[in-house]
CSV table of C-alpha atoms in Angstrom, one decimal:
chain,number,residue,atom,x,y,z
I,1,UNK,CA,3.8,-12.9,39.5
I,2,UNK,CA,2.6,-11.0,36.7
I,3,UNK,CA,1.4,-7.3,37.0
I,4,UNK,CA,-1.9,-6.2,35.3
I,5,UNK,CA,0.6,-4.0,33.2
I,6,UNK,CA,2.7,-6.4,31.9
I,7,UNK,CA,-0.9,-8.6,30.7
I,8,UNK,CA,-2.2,-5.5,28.6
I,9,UNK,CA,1.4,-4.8,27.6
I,10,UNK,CA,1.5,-9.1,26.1
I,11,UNK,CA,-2.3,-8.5,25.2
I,12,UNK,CA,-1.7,-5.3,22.9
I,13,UNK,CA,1.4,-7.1,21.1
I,14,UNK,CA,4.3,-5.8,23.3
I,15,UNK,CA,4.0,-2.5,21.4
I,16,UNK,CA,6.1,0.3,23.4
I,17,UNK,CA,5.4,3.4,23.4
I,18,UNK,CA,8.7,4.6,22.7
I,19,UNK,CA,9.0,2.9,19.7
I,20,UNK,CA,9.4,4.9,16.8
I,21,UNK,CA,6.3,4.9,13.7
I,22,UNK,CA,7.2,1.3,12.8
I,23,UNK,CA,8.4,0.1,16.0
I,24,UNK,CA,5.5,-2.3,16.8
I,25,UNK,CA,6.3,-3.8,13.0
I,26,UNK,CA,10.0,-4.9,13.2
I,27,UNK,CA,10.9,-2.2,10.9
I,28,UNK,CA,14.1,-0.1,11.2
I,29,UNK,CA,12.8,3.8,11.5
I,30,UNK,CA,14.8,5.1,8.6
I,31,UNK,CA,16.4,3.4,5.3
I,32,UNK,CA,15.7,0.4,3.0
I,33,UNK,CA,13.0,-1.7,5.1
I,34,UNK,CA,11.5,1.6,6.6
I,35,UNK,CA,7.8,2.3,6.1
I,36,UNK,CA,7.4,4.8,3.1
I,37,UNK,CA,6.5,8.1,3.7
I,38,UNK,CA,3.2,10.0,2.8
I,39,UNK,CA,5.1,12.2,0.6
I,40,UNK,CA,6.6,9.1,-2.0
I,41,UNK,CA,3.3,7.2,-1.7
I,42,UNK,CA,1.1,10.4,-3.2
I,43,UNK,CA,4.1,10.6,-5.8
I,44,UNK,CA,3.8,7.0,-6.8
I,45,UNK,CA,0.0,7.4,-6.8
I,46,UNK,CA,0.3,10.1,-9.6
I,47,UNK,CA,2.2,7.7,-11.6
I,48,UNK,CA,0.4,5.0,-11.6
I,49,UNK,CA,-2.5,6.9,-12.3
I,50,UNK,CA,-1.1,8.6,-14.8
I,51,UNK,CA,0.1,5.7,-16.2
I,52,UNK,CA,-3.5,3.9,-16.3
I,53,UNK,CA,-5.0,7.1,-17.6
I,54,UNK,CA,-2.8,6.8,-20.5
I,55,UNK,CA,-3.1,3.1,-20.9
I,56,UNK,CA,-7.2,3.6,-20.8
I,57,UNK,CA,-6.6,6.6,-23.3
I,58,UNK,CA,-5.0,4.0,-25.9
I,59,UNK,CA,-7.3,1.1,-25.6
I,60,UNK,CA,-10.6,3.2,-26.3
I,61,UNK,CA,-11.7,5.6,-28.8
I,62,UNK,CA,-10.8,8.9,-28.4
I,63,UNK,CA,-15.0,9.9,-28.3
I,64,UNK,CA,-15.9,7.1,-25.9
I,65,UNK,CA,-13.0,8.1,-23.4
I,66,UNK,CA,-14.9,11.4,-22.7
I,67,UNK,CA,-17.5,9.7,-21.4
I,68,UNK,CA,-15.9,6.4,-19.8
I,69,UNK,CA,-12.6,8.1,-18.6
I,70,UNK,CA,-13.1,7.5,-14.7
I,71,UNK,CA,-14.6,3.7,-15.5
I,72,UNK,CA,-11.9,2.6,-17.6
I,73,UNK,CA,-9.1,4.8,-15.7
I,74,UNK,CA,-10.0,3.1,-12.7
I,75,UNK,CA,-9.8,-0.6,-14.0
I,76,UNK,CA,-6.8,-0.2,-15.4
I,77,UNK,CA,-5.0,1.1,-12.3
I,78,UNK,CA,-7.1,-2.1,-10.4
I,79,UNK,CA,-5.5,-4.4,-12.8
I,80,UNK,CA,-1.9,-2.6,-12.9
I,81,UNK,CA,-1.7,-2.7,-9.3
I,82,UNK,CA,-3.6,-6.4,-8.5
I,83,UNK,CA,-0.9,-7.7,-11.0
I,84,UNK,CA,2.4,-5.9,-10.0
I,85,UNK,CA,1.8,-5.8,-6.5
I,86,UNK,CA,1.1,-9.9,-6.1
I,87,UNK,CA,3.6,-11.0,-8.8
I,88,UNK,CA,6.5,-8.4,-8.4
I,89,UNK,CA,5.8,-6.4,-5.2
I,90,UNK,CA,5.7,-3.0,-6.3
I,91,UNK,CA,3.4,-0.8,-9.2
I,92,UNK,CA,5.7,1.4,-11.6
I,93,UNK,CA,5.2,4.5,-9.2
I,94,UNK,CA,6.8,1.9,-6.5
I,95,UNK,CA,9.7,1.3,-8.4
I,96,UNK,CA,10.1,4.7,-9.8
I,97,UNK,CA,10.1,6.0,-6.0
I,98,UNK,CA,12.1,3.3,-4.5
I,99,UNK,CA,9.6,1.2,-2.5
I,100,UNK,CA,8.2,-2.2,-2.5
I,101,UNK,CA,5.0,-3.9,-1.4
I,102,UNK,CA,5.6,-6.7,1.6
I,103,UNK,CA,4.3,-9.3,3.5
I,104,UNK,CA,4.8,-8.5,7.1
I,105,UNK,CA,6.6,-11.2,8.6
I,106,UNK,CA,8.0,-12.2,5.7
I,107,UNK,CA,10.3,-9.6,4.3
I,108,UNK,CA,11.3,-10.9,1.3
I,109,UNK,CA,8.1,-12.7,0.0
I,110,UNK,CA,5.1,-10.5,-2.7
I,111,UNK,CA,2.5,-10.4,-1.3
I,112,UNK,CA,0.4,-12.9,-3.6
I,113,UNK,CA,-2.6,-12.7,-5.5
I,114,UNK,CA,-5.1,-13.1,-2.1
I,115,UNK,CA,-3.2,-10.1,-0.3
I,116,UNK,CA,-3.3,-8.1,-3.4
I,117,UNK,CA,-7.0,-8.5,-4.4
I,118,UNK,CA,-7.7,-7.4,-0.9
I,119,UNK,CA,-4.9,-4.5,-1.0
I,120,UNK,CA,-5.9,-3.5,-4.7
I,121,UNK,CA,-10.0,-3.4,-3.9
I,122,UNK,CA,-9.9,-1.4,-0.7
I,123,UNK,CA,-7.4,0.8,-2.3
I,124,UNK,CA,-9.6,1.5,-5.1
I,125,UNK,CA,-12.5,2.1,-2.6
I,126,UNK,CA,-10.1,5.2,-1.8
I,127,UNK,CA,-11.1,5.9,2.3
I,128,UNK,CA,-9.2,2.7,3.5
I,129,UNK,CA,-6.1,4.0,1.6
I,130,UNK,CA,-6.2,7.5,3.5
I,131,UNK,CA,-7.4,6.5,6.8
I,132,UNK,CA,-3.8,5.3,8.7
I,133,UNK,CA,-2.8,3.6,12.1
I,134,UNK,CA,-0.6,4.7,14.3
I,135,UNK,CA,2.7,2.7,12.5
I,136,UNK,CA,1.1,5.2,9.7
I,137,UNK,CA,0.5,2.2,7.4
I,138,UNK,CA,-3.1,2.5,5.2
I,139,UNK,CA,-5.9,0.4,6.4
I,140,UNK,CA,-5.8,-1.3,2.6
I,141,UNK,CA,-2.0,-2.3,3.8
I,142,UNK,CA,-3.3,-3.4,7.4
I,143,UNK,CA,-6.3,-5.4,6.0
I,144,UNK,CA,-4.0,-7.3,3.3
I,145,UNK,CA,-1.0,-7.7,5.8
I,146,UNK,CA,1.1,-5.7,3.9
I,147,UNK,CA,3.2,-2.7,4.4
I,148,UNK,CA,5.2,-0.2,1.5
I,149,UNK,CA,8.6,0.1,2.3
I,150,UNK,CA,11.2,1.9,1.0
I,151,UNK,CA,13.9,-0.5,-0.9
């Protein structure tokens, strides 16, 4: 007969608590496949930004990007990441750092243009991106079904 343990354990996805940050993902804990940690994902942020920044720099006028900087900077990170991240599976900061975007449960598969809308807006709406479960994966990757591993 089952125990009331053994219910909550099956109801909570057979998580154990022993399992290491990624354990309740099918991840290994360290090396290619592993979660990225915070440290390369604020790196890769700063590149892409900086990247879009630049981009944004070069498409308007040097007076008009005074005044439309954040605006423009901002939709041209949304597009660079809603792009890269569903065709390709990882931004230039990604690559740069050695990481990928993937579909949980299916290693091997970007994430597509639905799971990178959703990844992309609630990314750009900031708080998602820094709020983190316990695997220590974003709520923008949680939402999309996504996580950023290391390649």
């Amino acid at each position: 007969m089952a125990s009331r343990e053994d219910m909550g354990s099956w109801l909570e996805g057979g998580r154990r608590e022993d399992a290491g940050p990624a354990g309740g993902l099918g991840l290994p804990e360290t090396g290619p496949g592993s979660l990225a940690r915070l440290g390369r994902r604020a790196v890769a942020l700063v590149v892409d930004w900086a990247v879009a920044t630049l981009i944004a720099y070069l498409v308007t006028s040097p007076a008009s990007f005074a005044e439309l900087n954040s605006w423009v900077t901002l939709s041209v990170f949304a597009l660079e990441n809603l792009l890269l991240v569903s065709t390709v599976g990882f931004t230039i900061g990604h690559r740069l750092l050695g990481m990928q975007v993937r579909t949980l449960g299916a290693p091997d598969v970007a994430p597509g243009f639905a799971r990178g809308a959703v990844r992309t807006l609630l990314l750009c709406l900031v708080i998602p991106a820094v709020v983190w479960d316990r695997d220590g994966r974003g709520l923008h990757d949680r939402a999309a079904g996504t996580g950023l591993v290391r390649r």
